[in-house]
PDB file of C-alpha atoms in Angstrom:
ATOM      1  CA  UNK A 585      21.052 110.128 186.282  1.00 60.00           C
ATOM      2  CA  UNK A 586      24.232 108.397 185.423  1.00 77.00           C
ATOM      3  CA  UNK A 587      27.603 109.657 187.418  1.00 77.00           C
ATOM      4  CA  UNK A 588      30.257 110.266 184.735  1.00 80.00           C
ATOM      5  CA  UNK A 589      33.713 110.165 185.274  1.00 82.00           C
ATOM      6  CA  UNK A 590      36.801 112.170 183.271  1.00 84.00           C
ATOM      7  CA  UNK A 591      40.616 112.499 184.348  1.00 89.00           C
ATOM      8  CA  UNK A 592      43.823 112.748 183.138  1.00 93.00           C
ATOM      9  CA  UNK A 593      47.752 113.228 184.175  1.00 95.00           C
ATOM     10  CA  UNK A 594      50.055 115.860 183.326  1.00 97.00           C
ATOM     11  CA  UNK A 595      52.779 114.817 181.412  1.00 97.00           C
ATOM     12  CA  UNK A 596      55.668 113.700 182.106  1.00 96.00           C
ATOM     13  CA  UNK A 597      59.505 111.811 181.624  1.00 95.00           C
ATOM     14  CA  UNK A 598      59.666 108.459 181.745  1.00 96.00           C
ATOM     15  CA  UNK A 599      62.984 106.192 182.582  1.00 95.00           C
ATOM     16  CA  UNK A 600      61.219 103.007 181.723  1.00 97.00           C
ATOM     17  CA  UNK A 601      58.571 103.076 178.843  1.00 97.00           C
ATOM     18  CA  UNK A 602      58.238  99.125 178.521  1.00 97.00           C
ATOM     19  CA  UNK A 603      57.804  98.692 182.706  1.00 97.00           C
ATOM     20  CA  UNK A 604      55.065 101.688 182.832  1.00 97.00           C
ATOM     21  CA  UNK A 605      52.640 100.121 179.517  1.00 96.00           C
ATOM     22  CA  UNK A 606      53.292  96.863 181.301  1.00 95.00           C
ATOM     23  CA  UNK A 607      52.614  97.782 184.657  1.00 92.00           C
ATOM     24  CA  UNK A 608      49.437  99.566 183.322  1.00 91.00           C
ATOM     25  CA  UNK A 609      48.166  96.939 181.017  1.00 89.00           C
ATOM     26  CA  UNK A 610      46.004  95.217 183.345  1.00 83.00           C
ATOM     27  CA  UNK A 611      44.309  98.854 183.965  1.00 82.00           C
ATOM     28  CA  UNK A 612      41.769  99.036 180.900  1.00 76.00           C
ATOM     29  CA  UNK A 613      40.612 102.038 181.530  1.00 79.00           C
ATOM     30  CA  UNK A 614      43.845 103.987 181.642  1.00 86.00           C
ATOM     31  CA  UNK A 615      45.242 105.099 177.973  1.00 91.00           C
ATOM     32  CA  UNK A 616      49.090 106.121 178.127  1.00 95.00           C
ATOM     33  CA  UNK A 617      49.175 108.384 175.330  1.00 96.00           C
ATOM     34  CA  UNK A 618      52.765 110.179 173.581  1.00 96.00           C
ATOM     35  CA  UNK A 619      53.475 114.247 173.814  1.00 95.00           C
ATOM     36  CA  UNK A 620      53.454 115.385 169.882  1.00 93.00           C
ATOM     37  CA  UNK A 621      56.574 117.742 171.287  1.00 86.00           C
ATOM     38  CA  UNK A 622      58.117 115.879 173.299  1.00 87.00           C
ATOM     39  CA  UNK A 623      59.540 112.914 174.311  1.00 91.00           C
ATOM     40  CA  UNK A 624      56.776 113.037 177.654  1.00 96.00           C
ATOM     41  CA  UNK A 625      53.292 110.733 178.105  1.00 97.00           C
ATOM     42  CA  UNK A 626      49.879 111.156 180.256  1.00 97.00           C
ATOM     43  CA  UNK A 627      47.851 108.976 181.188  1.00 94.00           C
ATOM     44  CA  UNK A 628      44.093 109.674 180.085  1.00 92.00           C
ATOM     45  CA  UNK A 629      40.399 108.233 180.796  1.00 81.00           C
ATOM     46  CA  UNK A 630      36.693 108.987 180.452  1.00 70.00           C
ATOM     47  CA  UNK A 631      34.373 106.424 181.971  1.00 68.00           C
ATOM     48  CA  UNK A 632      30.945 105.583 183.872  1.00 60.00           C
ATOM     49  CA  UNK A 633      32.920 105.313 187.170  1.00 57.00           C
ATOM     50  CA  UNK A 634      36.117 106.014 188.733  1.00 55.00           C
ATOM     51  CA  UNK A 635      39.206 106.148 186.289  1.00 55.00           C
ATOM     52  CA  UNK A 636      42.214 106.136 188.824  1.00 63.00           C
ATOM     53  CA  UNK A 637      40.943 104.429 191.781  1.00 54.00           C
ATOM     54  CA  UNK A 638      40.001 101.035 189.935  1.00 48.00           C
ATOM     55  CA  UNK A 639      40.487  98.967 187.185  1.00 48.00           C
ATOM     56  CA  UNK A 640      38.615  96.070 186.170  1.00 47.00           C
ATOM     57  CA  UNK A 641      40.173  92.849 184.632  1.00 46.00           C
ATOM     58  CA  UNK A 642      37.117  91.013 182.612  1.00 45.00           C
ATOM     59  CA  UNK A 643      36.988  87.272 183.324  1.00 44.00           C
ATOM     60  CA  UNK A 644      34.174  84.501 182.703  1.00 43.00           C
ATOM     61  CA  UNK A 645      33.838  81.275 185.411  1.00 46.00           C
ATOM     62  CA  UNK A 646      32.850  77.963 184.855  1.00 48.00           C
ATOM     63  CA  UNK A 647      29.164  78.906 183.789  1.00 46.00           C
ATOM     64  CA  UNK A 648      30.248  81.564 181.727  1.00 45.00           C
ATOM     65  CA  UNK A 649      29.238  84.172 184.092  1.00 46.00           C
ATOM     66  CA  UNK A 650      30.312  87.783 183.938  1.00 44.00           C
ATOM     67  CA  UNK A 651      33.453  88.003 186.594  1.00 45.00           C
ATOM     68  CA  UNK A 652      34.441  91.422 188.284  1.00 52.00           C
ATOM     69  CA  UNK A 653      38.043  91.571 189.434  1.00 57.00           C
ATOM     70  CA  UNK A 654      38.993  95.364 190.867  1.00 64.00           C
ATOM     71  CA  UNK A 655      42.604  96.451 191.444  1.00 70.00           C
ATOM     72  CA  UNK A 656      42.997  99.172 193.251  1.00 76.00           C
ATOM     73  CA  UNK A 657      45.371 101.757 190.951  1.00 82.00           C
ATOM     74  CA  UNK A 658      48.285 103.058 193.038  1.00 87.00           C
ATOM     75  CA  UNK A 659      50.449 105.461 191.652  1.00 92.00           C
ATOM     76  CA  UNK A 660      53.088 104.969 194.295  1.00 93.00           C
ATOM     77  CA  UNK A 661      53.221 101.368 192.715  1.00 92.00           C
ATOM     78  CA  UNK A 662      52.079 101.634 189.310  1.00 93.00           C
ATOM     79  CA  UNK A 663      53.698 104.631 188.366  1.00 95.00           C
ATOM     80  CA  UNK A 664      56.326 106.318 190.022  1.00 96.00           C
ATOM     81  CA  UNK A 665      59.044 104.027 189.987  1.00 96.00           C
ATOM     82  CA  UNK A 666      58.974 104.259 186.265  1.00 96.00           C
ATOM     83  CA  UNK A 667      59.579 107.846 186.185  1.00 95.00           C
ATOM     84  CA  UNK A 668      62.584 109.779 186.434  1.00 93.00           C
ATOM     85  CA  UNK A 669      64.336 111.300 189.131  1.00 92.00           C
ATOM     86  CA  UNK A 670      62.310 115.039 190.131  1.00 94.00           C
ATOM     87  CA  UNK A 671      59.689 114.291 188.462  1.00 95.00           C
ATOM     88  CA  UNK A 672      56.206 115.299 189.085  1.00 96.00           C
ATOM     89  CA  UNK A 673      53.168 112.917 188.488  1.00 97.00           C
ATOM     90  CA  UNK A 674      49.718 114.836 188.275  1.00 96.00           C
ATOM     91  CA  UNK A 675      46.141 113.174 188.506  1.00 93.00           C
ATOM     92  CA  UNK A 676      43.611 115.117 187.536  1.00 92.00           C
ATOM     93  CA  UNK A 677      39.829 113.760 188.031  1.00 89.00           C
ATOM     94  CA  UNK A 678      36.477 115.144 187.562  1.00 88.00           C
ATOM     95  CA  UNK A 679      32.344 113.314 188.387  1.00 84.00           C
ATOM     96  CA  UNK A 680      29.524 114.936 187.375  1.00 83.00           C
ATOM     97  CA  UNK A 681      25.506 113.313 188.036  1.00 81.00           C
ATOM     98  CA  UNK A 682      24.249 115.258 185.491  1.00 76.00           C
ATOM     99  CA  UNK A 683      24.644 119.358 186.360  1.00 74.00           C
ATOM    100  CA  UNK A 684      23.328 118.774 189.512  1.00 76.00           C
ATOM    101  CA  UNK A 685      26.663 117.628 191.605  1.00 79.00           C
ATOM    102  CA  UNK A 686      29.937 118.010 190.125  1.00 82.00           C
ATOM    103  CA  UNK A 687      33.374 116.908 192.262  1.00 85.00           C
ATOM    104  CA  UNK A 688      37.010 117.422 191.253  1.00 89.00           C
ATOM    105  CA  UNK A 689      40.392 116.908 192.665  1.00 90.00           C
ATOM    106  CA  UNK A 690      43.758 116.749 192.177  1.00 92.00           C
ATOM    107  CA  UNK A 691      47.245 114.800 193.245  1.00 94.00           C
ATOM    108  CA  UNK A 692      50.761 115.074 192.645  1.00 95.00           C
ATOM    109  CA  UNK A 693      52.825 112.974 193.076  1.00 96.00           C
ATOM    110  CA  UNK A 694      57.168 113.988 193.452  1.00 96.00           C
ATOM    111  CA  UNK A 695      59.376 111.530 192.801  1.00 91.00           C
ATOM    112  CA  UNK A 696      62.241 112.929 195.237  1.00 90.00           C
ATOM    113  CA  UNK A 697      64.687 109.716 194.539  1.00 83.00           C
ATOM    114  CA  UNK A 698      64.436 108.647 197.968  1.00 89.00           C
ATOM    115  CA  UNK A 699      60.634 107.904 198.013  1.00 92.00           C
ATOM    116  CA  UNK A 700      57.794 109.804 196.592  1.00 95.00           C
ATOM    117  CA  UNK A 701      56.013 112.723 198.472  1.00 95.00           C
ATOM    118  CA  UNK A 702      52.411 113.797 197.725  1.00 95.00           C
ATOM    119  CA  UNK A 703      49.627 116.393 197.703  1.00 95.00           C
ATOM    120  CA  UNK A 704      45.799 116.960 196.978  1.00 93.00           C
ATOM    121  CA  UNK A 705      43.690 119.923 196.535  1.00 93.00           C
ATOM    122  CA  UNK A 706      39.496 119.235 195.526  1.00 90.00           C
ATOM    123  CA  UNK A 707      37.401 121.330 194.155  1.00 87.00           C
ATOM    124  CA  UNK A 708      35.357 121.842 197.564  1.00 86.00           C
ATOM    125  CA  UNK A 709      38.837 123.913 198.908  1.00 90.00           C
ATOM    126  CA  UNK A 710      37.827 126.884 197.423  1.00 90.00           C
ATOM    127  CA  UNK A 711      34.943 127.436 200.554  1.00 88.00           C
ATOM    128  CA  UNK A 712      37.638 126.487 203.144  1.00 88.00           C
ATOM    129  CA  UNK A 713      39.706 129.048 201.425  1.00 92.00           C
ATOM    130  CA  UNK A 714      36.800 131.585 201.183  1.00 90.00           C
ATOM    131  CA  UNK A 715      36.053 130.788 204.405  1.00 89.00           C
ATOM    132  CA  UNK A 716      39.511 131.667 205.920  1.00 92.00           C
ATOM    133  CA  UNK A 717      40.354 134.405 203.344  1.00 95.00           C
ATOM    134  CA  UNK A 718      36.763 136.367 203.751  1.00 94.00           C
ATOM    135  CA  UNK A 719      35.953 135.382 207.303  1.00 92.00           C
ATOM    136  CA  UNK A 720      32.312 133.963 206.017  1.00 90.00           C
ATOM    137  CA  UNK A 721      30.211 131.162 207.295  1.00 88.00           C
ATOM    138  CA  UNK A 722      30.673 128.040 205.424  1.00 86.00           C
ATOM    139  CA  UNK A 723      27.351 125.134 205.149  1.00 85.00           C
ATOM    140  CA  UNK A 724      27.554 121.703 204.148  1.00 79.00           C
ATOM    141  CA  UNK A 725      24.387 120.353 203.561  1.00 75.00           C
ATOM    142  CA  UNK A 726      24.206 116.657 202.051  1.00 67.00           C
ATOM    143  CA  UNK A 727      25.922 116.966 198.846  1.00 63.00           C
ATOM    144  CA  UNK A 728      26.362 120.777 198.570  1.00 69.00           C
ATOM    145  CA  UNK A 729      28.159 123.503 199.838  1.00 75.00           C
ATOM    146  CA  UNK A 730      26.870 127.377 200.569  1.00 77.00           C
ATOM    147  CA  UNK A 731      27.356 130.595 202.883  1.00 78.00           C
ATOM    148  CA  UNK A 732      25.571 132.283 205.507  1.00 70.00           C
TER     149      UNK A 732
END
């Protein structure tokens, strides 16, 4: 069964519109897309593998070979210094195989003028937080989670 991947990015103000689409050019997979209401974009993507992690430049070589180049996407890099000044940068990503495993999690990203802070949350949290909040057993076994 195939892994499919699906994300997206809240949206959100941007001080330099040229630097972000040409920063994120190179990044095929990534579609910066305009708010209808606002003057705000997001970043979207639905693909056969990872979406913000990597991007893949196609290329041929001498023998006309298919050529895989992977840049590692870095939204430290790539996107924050086009944004403005408090604002928040949101990845959102989903993989399913099928129904049989699905994964999720999520990053932002604070552009605090000084630097940028971050944080994550997955979808797997919720049995750490059941966990602590109901005082249950917690079992991770291969791919899956349960209680006991």
């Amino acid at each position: 069964m195939d892994t499919q991947f699906a994300g997206r990015t809240n949206y959100f103000k941007v001080k330099d519109l040229e630097g972000l689409k040409k920063e994120l050019a190179v990044f095929d997979r990534l579609e910066l897309v305009k708010s209808r209401e606002e003057d705000t974009y997001a970043i979207l993507g639905s693909y056969d593998d990872s979406i913000f992690t990597t991007a893949y430049i196609d290329a041929s070589d001498d023998d006309d070979e298919y050529v895989d180049d992977c840049i590692e996407f870095n939204p430290v890099i790539h996107v924050m210094p086009y944004l403005e000044k408090d604002e928040i940068f949101v990845i959102k990503e989903v993989l399913n195989e099928g129904l049989r495993y699905v994964q999720g999690s999520s990053i932002a990203y604070f552009n605090t003028g000084n630097g940028v802070e971050s944080i994550s949350v997955d979808l797997d949290d919720i049995y750490r937080q059941a966990k602590m909040k109901w005082n249950v057993e917690v079992v991770q076994n291969d791919s899956y989670w349960s209680f006991s």
